[in-house]
Coordinates of N, CA and C and ligand atoms in Angstrom, one line a residue:
X147 N 126.8 89.5 84.9 CA 127.3 89.6 86.3 C 127.2 91.0 86.9
X148 N 126.8 91.1 88.1 CA 126.7 92.4 88.7 C 128.0 92.9 89.3
X149 N 128.3 94.1 88.9 CA 129.5 94.8 89.4 C 129.2 95.4 90.8
X150 N 129.8 94.9 91.8 CA 129.4 95.2 93.2 C 129.5 96.7 93.6
X151 N 130.5 97.4 93.0 CA 130.7 98.8 93.5 C 129.6 99.7 93.0
X152 N 129.0 99.4 91.8 CA 128.0 100.4 91.3 C 126.6 99.7 91.4
X153 N 126.5 98.5 92.0 CA 125.3 97.8 92.0 C 124.2 98.5 92.8
X154 N 122.9 98.4 92.3 CA 121.8 98.9 93.1 C 121.5 98.0 94.3
X155 N 120.4 98.2 95.0 CA 120.1 97.4 96.1 C 118.7 96.8 95.9
X156 N 118.6 95.6 96.4 CA 117.3 94.9 96.3 C 116.7 94.9 97.7
X157 N 115.5 95.6 97.9 CA 114.8 95.7 99.1 C 113.5 94.9 99.0
X158 N 113.3 93.9 99.8 CA 112.1 93.1 99.7 C 111.2 93.3 100.9
X159 N 109.9 93.4 100.6 CA 108.8 93.5 101.7 C 108.2 92.1 101.7
X160 N 108.0 91.6 102.9 CA 107.3 90.3 103.1 C 106.3 90.4 104.3
X161 N 105.5 89.4 104.4 CA 104.6 89.3 105.5 C 103.3 88.7 105.1
X162 N 102.4 88.4 106.1 CA 101.1 87.9 105.8 C 100.3 88.9 105.0
X163 N 99.2 88.4 104.4 CA 98.2 89.2 103.7 C 97.6 90.2 104.8
X164 N 97.4 91.4 104.3 CA 96.7 92.4 105.1 C 97.7 93.2 106.0
X165 N 99.0 93.1 105.8 CA 100.0 93.8 106.6 C 100.2 95.3 106.2
X166 N 99.7 95.6 105.0 CA 99.9 97.0 104.5 C 101.2 97.2 103.7
X167 N 101.7 96.1 103.1 CA 103.0 96.2 102.3 C 102.9 97.2 101.2
X168 N 101.9 97.1 100.4 CA 101.9 98.0 99.2 C 101.9 99.5 99.5
X169 N 101.3 99.9 100.6 CA 101.4 101.3 101.1 C 102.8 101.6 101.4
X170 N 103.4 100.7 102.2 CA 104.8 101.0 102.7 C 105.8 101.0 101.5
X171 N 105.6 100.1 100.5 CA 106.5 100.1 99.3 C 106.4 101.4 98.7
X172 N 105.2 102.0 98.5 CA 105.1 103.3 97.8 C 105.7 104.4 98.6
X173 N 105.5 104.4 99.9 CA 106.1 105.5 100.8 C 107.6 105.4 100.8
X174 N 108.2 104.2 100.9 CA 109.7 104.0 100.9 C 110.2 104.5 99.5
X175 N 109.5 104.2 98.4 CA 110.0 104.6 97.1 C 110.1 106.1 97.0
X176 N 109.0 106.8 97.5 CA 109.0 108.2 97.4 C 110.1 108.8 98.3
X177 N 110.4 108.2 99.4 CA 111.5 108.8 100.3 C 112.8 108.6 99.6
X178 N 113.0 107.4 99.0 CA 114.3 107.1 98.4 C 114.5 108.1 97.2
X179 N 113.4 108.3 96.5 CA 113.5 109.3 95.4 C 113.9 110.7 95.9
X180 N 113.3 111.1 97.0 CA 113.7 112.4 97.6 C 115.2 112.4 98.0
X181 N 115.7 111.2 98.3 CA 117.2 111.2 98.6 C 118.0 111.1 97.3
X182 N 117.4 111.2 96.2 CA 118.1 111.2 94.9 C 118.4 109.9 94.3
X183 N 117.8 108.8 94.9 CA 118.1 107.5 94.4 C 117.2 107.2 93.2
X184 N 117.7 106.4 92.3 CA 116.8 105.8 91.2 C 116.1 104.6 91.8
X185 N 114.8 104.6 91.7 CA 114.0 103.5 92.3 C 113.0 102.9 91.4
X186 N 112.8 101.6 91.4 CA 111.6 101.0 90.8 C 110.9 100.1 91.8
X187 N 109.6 100.0 91.7 CA 108.8 99.2 92.6 C 108.2 98.0 91.8
X188 N 108.2 96.9 92.4 CA 107.6 95.7 91.7 C 106.8 94.9 92.6
X189 N 105.8 94.1 92.0 CA 105.1 93.2 92.9 C 105.2 91.8 92.4
X190 N 105.1 90.9 93.3 CA 105.1 89.4 92.9 C 103.8 88.8 93.3
X191 N 103.3 87.9 92.6 CA 103.7 87.6 91.2 C 103.3 88.7 90.3
X192 N 104.2 89.0 89.3 CA 103.9 90.0 88.3 C 105.1 90.8 87.9
X193 N 104.9 92.0 87.5 CA 106.0 92.9 87.2 C 106.5 92.8 85.7
X194 N 106.1 91.8 85.0 CA 106.4 91.6 83.6 C 105.1 91.2 82.9
X195 N 105.1 91.3 81.6 CA 103.9 90.9 80.9 C 103.6 89.4 81.1
X196 N 104.7 88.6 81.0 CA 104.5 87.1 81.3 C 104.1 86.9 82.7
X197 N 104.7 87.6 83.7 CA 104.5 87.4 85.1 C 103.0 87.8 85.4
X198 N 102.5 88.8 84.8 CA 101.1 89.3 85.1 C 100.1 88.2 84.6
X199 N 100.5 87.5 83.5 CA 99.6 86.5 83.0 C 99.6 85.3 84.0
X200 N 100.8 85.0 84.5 CA 100.9 83.9 85.4 C 100.2 84.3 86.7
X201 N 100.2 85.5 87.1 CA 99.5 86.0 88.3 C 98.0 85.8 88.2
X202 N 97.5 86.1 86.9 CA 96.0 85.9 86.7 C 95.6 84.4 87.0
X203 N 96.5 83.5 86.5 CA 96.2 82.1 86.8 C 96.3 81.8 88.3
X204 N 97.3 82.2 88.9 CA 97.6 81.9 90.3 C 96.5 82.4 91.3
X205 N 96.0 83.6 91.0 CA 95.0 84.2 92.0 C 93.6 84.0 91.6
X206 N 93.3 83.4 90.5 CA 91.9 83.2 90.1 C 91.2 82.2 91.0
X207 N 90.2 82.6 91.7 CA 89.5 81.8 92.6 C 88.8 80.6 92.0
X208 N 88.6 80.6 90.7 CA 88.1 79.5 90.0 C 88.9 78.2 90.1
X209 N 90.2 78.3 90.2 CA 91.1 77.2 90.1 C 91.3 76.5 91.5
X210 N 90.2 76.0 92.1 CA 90.4 75.4 93.4 C 91.2 74.1 93.3
X211 N 91.3 73.5 92.1 CA 92.0 72.2 92.0 C 93.5 72.4 91.9
X212 N 94.0 73.6 92.0 CA 95.5 73.8 91.7 C 96.3 73.1 92.8
X213 N 97.2 72.2 92.4 CA 98.1 71.5 93.3 C 99.1 72.5 93.9
X214 N 99.6 72.3 95.1 CA 100.6 73.2 95.7 C 101.9 73.2 94.9
X215 N 102.2 72.0 94.3 CA 103.5 72.0 93.5 C 103.3 72.9 92.2
X216 N 102.1 72.9 91.7 CA 101.9 73.7 90.5 C 102.0 75.2 90.9
X217 N 101.4 75.5 92.0 CA 101.4 76.8 92.6 C 102.9 77.3 92.7
X218 N 103.6 76.4 93.4 CA 105.0 76.7 93.7 C 105.8 77.0 92.4
X219 N 105.6 76.2 91.4 CA 106.4 76.3 90.2 C 106.0 77.6 89.4
X220 N 104.7 77.9 89.5 CA 104.2 79.1 88.8 C 104.7 80.4 89.4
X221 N 104.6 80.4 90.8 CA 105.2 81.6 91.5 C 106.7 81.7 91.1
X222 N 107.4 80.6 91.0 CA 108.8 80.6 90.8 C 109.1 81.0 89.3
X223 N 108.2 80.6 88.4 CA 108.3 80.9 87.0 C 108.2 82.4 86.8
X224 N 107.2 83.0 87.4 CA 107.0 84.5 87.3 C 108.2 85.2 87.9
X225 N 108.7 84.6 89.0 CA 109.9 85.2 89.6 C 111.2 85.2 88.7
X226 N 111.3 84.0 88.0 CA 112.5 83.8 87.1 C 112.5 84.9 86.0
X227 N 111.3 85.1 85.5 CA 111.1 86.1 84.4 C 111.4 87.5 84.9
X228 N 110.9 87.8 86.1 CA 111.1 89.2 86.8 C 112.6 89.4 87.0
X229 N 113.3 88.4 87.6 CA 114.7 88.6 87.9 C 115.5 88.9 86.6
X230 N 115.2 88.0 85.6 CA 116.1 88.2 84.4 C 115.7 89.4 83.6
X231 N 114.4 89.7 83.4 CA 114.0 90.8 82.6 C 114.1 92.2 83.2
X232 N 113.9 92.2 84.6 CA 113.8 93.5 85.2 C 114.8 93.7 86.3
X233 N 114.9 92.8 87.3 CA 115.6 93.1 88.5 C 117.1 93.2 88.2
X234 N 117.7 92.2 87.5 CA 119.1 92.2 87.3 C 119.6 93.4 86.5
X235 N 118.9 93.7 85.4 CA 119.3 94.9 84.6 C 119.2 96.2 85.5
X236 N 118.1 96.3 86.3 CA 118.0 97.5 87.1 C 119.1 97.6 88.2
X237 N 119.4 96.5 88.8 CA 120.5 96.5 89.8 C 121.9 96.9 89.1
X238 N 122.0 96.4 87.9 CA 123.3 96.7 87.2 C 123.4 98.1 86.8
X239 N 122.2 98.8 86.7 CA 122.3 100.3 86.4 C 122.4 101.1 87.7
X240 N 122.4 100.4 88.9 CA 122.6 101.2 90.1 C 121.2 101.6 90.7
X241 N 120.1 101.0 90.3 CA 118.8 101.3 90.7 C 118.5 100.6 92.0
X242 N 117.7 101.3 92.9 CA 117.1 100.6 94.1 C 115.9 99.9 93.7
X243 N 115.8 98.6 93.9 CA 114.6 97.8 93.5 C 113.8 97.4 94.7
X244 N 112.6 97.9 94.8 CA 111.7 97.5 95.9 C 110.7 96.5 95.5
X245 N 110.8 95.3 96.1 CA 109.9 94.2 95.6 C 108.9 93.8 96.7
X246 N 107.6 93.8 96.3 CA 106.6 93.4 97.2 C 106.5 91.9 97.1
X247 N 107.2 91.2 98.0 CA 107.3 89.7 98.0 C 108.4 89.2 97.2
X248 N 109.1 88.1 97.7 CA 110.1 87.4 96.9 C 110.2 85.9 97.4
X249 N 111.3 85.3 97.5 CA 111.4 83.9 97.8 C 110.8 83.5 99.1
X250 N 110.9 84.4 100.1 CA 110.4 84.1 101.4 C 108.9 83.8 101.4
X251 N 108.2 84.4 100.5 CA 106.8 84.2 100.4 C 106.5 82.7 100.0
X252 N 107.3 82.2 99.0 CA 107.1 80.8 98.6 C 107.4 79.9 99.7
X253 N 108.5 80.2 100.5 CA 108.8 79.3 101.7 C 107.7 79.4 102.7
X254 N 107.1 80.6 103.0 CA 106.1 80.7 104.0 C 104.8 80.0 103.5
X255 N 104.3 80.4 102.3 CA 103.0 80.0 101.8 C 103.0 78.5 101.3
X256 N 103.9 78.2 100.3 CA 103.9 76.8 99.8 C 104.7 75.9 100.6
X257 N 105.7 76.4 101.4 CA 106.5 75.5 102.2 C 105.9 75.3 103.6
X258 N 106.0 76.3 104.5 CA 105.5 76.1 105.8 C 104.0 75.9 105.9
X259 N 103.2 76.7 105.2 CA 101.8 76.4 105.3 C 101.3 75.4 104.3
X260 N 101.9 75.3 103.1 CA 101.5 74.4 102.1 C 102.0 73.0 102.1
X261 N 103.1 72.8 102.9 CA 103.7 71.5 103.2 C 104.8 71.0 102.2
X262 N 105.1 71.8 101.2 CA 106.3 71.4 100.3 C 107.6 71.6 101.1
X263 N 108.6 70.8 100.7 CA 109.9 70.8 101.4 C 110.6 72.1 101.2
X264 N 111.0 72.7 102.3 CA 111.7 74.0 102.2 C 113.0 73.9 101.4
X265 N 113.7 72.7 101.6 CA 115.0 72.5 100.9 C 114.8 72.5 99.4
X266 N 113.7 71.9 99.0 CA 113.3 71.9 97.5 C 113.0 73.3 97.0
X267 N 112.3 74.0 97.8 CA 111.9 75.4 97.4 C 113.2 76.2 97.2
X268 N 114.1 76.1 98.2 CA 115.4 76.8 98.1 C 116.2 76.5 96.9
X269 N 116.2 75.2 96.5 CA 116.9 74.7 95.3 C 116.3 75.3 94.1
X270 N 115.0 75.3 94.0 CA 114.3 75.8 92.8 C 114.5 77.3 92.7
X271 N 114.5 78.0 93.9 CA 114.8 79.4 93.9 C 116.2 79.8 93.4
X272 N 117.2 78.9 93.8 CA 118.5 79.2 93.3 C 118.6 79.2 91.8
X273 N 117.9 78.2 91.2 CA 117.8 78.1 89.7 C 117.1 79.3 89.2
X274 N 115.9 79.6 89.7 CA 115.0 80.7 89.2 C 115.6 82.1 89.3
X275 N 116.4 82.3 90.3 CA 116.9 83.7 90.5 C 118.4 83.8 90.3
X276 N 119.1 82.8 89.8 CA 120.5 82.8 89.7 C 121.2 83.2 91.0
X277 N 120.6 82.6 92.1 CA 121.1 82.8 93.5 C 121.0 84.3 93.9
X278 N 120.1 85.1 93.4 CA 120.0 86.5 93.8 C 119.3 86.5 95.2
X279 N 119.9 87.2 96.1 CA 119.3 87.4 97.4 C 119.1 88.9 97.7
X280 N 118.0 89.2 98.5 CA 117.7 90.6 98.8 C 118.9 91.2 99.7
X281 N 119.1 92.5 99.5 CA 120.1 93.1 100.4 C 119.5 93.3 101.8
X282 N 118.2 93.7 101.9 CA 117.4 93.6 103.1 C 116.0 93.2 102.8
X283 N 115.4 92.5 103.9 CA 114.0 92.1 103.8 C 113.3 92.7 105.0
X284 N 112.2 93.4 104.7 CA 111.4 93.9 105.8 C 110.1 93.1 105.9
X285 N 110.0 92.4 107.1 CA 108.8 91.6 107.3 C 107.8 92.5 108.1
X286 N 106.6 92.8 107.5 CA 105.6 93.5 108.2 C 104.7 92.5 108.9
X287 N 104.9 92.4 110.2 CA 104.1 91.4 111.0 C 102.8 91.9 111.4
X288 N 101.8 91.0 111.2 CA 100.4 91.4 111.7 C 99.7 90.2 112.2
X289 N 99.0 90.3 113.4 CA 98.3 89.2 113.9 C 97.3 88.7 112.8
X290 N 97.1 87.4 112.8 CA 96.3 86.8 111.7 C 94.9 87.4 111.7
X291 N 94.3 87.6 112.9 CA 92.9 88.2 112.9 C 92.9 89.5 112.3
X292 N 93.9 90.3 112.6 CA 93.9 91.7 112.0 C 94.1 91.7 110.5
X293 N 95.1 90.8 110.0 CA 95.4 90.7 108.6 C 94.2 90.3 107.8
X294 N 93.5 89.3 108.3 CA 92.3 88.7 107.6 C 91.2 89.7 107.6
X295 N 91.0 90.4 108.7 CA 90.0 91.5 108.7 C 90.3 92.6 107.7
X296 N 91.5 92.9 107.6 CA 91.9 94.0 106.6 C 91.7 93.6 105.2
X297 N 91.9 92.3 104.9 CA 91.7 91.8 103.5 C 90.2 91.9 103.2
X298 N 89.3 91.7 104.1 CA 87.9 91.8 103.9 C 87.3 90.6 103.2
X299 N 86.2 90.8 102.5 CA 85.4 89.7 102.0 C 85.8 89.4 100.5
X300 N 86.5 90.4 99.8 CA 86.8 90.2 98.4 C 88.2 89.5 98.3
X301 N 88.2 88.2 98.6 CA 89.4 87.5 98.7 C 89.8 86.8 97.3
X302 N 91.2 86.8 97.0 CA 91.6 86.0 95.9 C 91.9 84.6 96.3
X303 N 92.4 83.7 95.4 CA 92.5 82.3 95.7 C 93.3 82.0 96.9
X304 N 94.5 82.7 97.1 CA 95.4 82.5 98.2 C 94.7 83.0 99.5
X305 N 94.1 84.1 99.4 CA 93.5 84.7 100.6 C 92.3 83.9 101.1
X306 N 91.7 83.1 100.2 CA 90.6 82.2 100.6 C 90.9 81.0 101.4
X307 N 92.2 80.8 101.7 CA 92.6 79.5 102.2 C 92.3 79.3 103.7
X308 N 91.8 80.3 104.4 CA 91.3 80.0 105.8 C 92.3 80.5 106.8
X309 N 91.7 80.6 108.1 CA 92.5 81.1 109.2 C 93.7 80.3 109.6
X310 N 93.6 78.9 109.7 CA 94.7 78.1 110.1 C 95.9 78.2 109.2
X311 N 95.6 78.2 107.8 CA 96.6 78.4 106.8 C 97.3 79.7 107.0
X312 N 96.6 80.8 107.2 CA 97.2 82.1 107.4 C 97.9 82.2 108.7
X313 N 97.4 81.5 109.7 CA 98.1 81.6 111.0 C 99.5 80.9 110.9
X314 N 99.6 79.8 110.1 CA 100.9 79.1 109.9 C 101.8 80.0 109.2
X315 N 101.3 80.8 108.3 CA 102.1 81.7 107.5 C 102.7 82.8 108.4
X316 N 101.9 83.3 109.3 CA 102.4 84.3 110.2 C 103.5 83.8 111.1
X317 N 103.3 82.6 111.7 CA 104.3 81.9 112.5 C 105.5 81.6 111.7
X318 N 105.3 81.2 110.5 CA 106.4 80.9 109.6 C 107.3 82.1 109.3
X319 N 106.7 83.2 109.1 CA 107.5 84.4 108.8 C 108.4 84.8 110.1
X320 N 107.7 84.6 111.3 CA 108.5 85.0 112.5 C 109.7 84.1 112.7
X321 N 109.5 82.8 112.3 CA 110.6 81.8 112.5 C 111.6 82.1 111.4
X322 N 111.2 82.3 110.2 CA 112.2 82.5 109.1 C 113.0 83.8 109.4
X323 N 112.4 84.8 109.9 CA 113.1 86.1 110.2 C 114.2 85.9 111.2
X324 N 114.0 84.9 112.1 CA 115.1 84.6 113.1 C 116.3 84.0 112.5
X325 N 116.0 83.1 111.5 CA 117.1 82.3 111.0 C 117.7 82.8 109.6
X326 N 117.3 84.0 109.2 CA 117.8 84.5 107.9 C 118.5 85.8 108.1
X327 N 119.6 86.0 107.4 CA 120.4 87.3 107.5 C 119.6 88.4 106.9
X328 N 119.9 89.6 107.4 CA 119.4 90.9 106.9 C 117.9 90.9 106.8
X329 N 117.2 90.3 107.8 CA 115.7 90.4 107.8 C 115.3 91.2 109.0
X330 N 114.4 92.1 108.9 CA 114.0 93.0 110.0 C 112.4 92.9 110.1
X331 N 111.9 92.6 111.3 CA 110.5 92.5 111.5 C 110.0 93.9 112.0
X332 N 108.9 94.4 111.4 CA 108.3 95.6 111.9 C 106.8 95.3 112.2
X333 N 106.3 96.2 113.1 CA 104.9 96.0 113.6 C 103.8 96.6 112.7
X334 N 103.1 95.7 112.0 CA 102.1 96.1 111.0 C 100.9 96.7 111.6
X335 N 100.8 96.7 113.0 CA 99.6 97.4 113.6 C 99.9 98.8 114.0
X336 N 101.2 99.2 113.8 CA 101.5 100.6 114.0 C 100.9 101.5 113.0
X337 N 100.9 102.8 113.2 CA 100.3 103.7 112.2 C 101.1 103.7 110.9
X338 N 100.5 104.1 109.8 CA 101.2 104.2 108.5 C 102.5 105.0 108.7
X339 N 102.4 106.2 109.3 CA 103.5 107.1 109.4 C 104.6 106.5 110.3
X340 N 104.3 105.9 111.4 CA 105.3 105.3 112.3 C 106.0 104.2 111.6
X341 N 105.2 103.4 110.9 CA 105.8 102.2 110.2 C 106.8 102.7 109.1
X342 N 106.4 103.7 108.4 CA 107.2 104.3 107.4 C 108.6 104.8 108.0
X343 N 108.4 105.5 109.1 CA 109.6 106.1 109.8 C 110.6 105.0 110.1
X344 N 110.0 103.9 110.7 CA 110.9 102.8 111.2 C 111.6 102.1 110.0
X345 N 110.8 101.9 108.9 CA 111.3 101.3 107.7 C 112.4 102.1 107.1
X346 N 112.2 103.4 107.0 CA 113.2 104.3 106.5 C 114.5 104.3 107.3
X347 N 114.3 104.2 108.7 CA 115.5 104.2 109.6 C 116.3 102.9 109.3
X348 N 115.6 101.8 109.1 CA 116.3 100.5 108.9 C 117.0 100.6 107.5
X349 N 116.3 101.1 106.5 CA 116.9 101.2 105.2 C 118.2 102.1 105.2
X350 N 118.1 103.2 105.8 CA 119.3 104.1 105.8 C 120.4 103.5 106.6
X351 N 120.1 102.9 107.7 CA 121.2 102.3 108.6 C 121.8 101.1 107.8
X352 N 121.1 100.3 107.1 CA 121.6 99.1 106.5 C 122.2 99.4 105.1
X353 N 121.7 100.4 104.4 CA 122.1 100.4 102.9 C 122.7 101.7 102.5
X354 N 122.7 102.8 103.3 CA 123.3 104.1 102.9 C 124.8 104.1 103.3
Ligands
LIG92 P1 98.7 89.9 96.3 O1 97.3 90.4 95.9 O2 99.9 90.5 95.6 O3 98.8 90.0 97.8 P2 99.7 90.9 98.7 O4 99.3 92.3 98.4 O5 99.3 90.4 100.1 O6 101.1 90.6 98.4 O7 98.7 88.4 96.0 C1 99.7 87.6 96.2 C2 99.3 86.3 96.9 O8 100.1 85.2 96.6 C3 99.4 86.5 98.4 O9 98.3 85.9 99.1 C4 100.6 85.7 98.7 C5 100.7 84.7 97.7 N1 102.0 84.2 97.3 C6 102.4 82.9 97.5 O10 101.6 82.1 98.0 N2 103.6 82.4 97.1 C7 104.6 83.3 96.6 O11 105.7 82.9 96.2 C8 104.2 84.7 96.4 C9 105.1 85.6 95.7 C10 102.9 85.1 96.8

């Protein structure tokens, strides 16, 4: 059980492919470090030895036959391991955990774009994460054309799914951001510095 008074904070970055999340995760971690906070950064799927193996299966372009339900359960399995092995212990030690993607990715990719029932995904997520929710979620929004262009031609299995799929994801994120607490949308077409400033402002306002 997490003791609320000394608990760290879970900050999640979300958004379509090509939004620049990994750069912003790194910059926010450096700034929180400068503020004297203990910080770890994680990516999903991955972040544990088991999770990285699951990631290899999920992103391998060879597996074109993978069913969306299989995909959903594998993403969630990697997440269950990450929560139990890394996130909960870190939060219990008072660490700020910055995670590149979390449950909202499964809702957007396998739910809204992939067609699986959102209610089912939420129920599986409750089991996988012991009902852990982010303290804040930053959605880096980017038009589908821009995101796909940034990803370029070296695409993984998820990035290969085509324009319409990715457009549904973008629309899905915008919708989910409206209906979920503690979610903040930022403009992924802004400069790296401006985006970092905006994200730092939200983080300080909401969590310090
Ligand atoms: P990754 O290379 O980490 O992409 P990004 O840097 O954009 O996060 O690959 C993760 C891919 O998996 C990405 O296309 C999003 C997708 N994904 C899902 O479809 N469902 C999920 O639950 C998660 C966590 C990721």
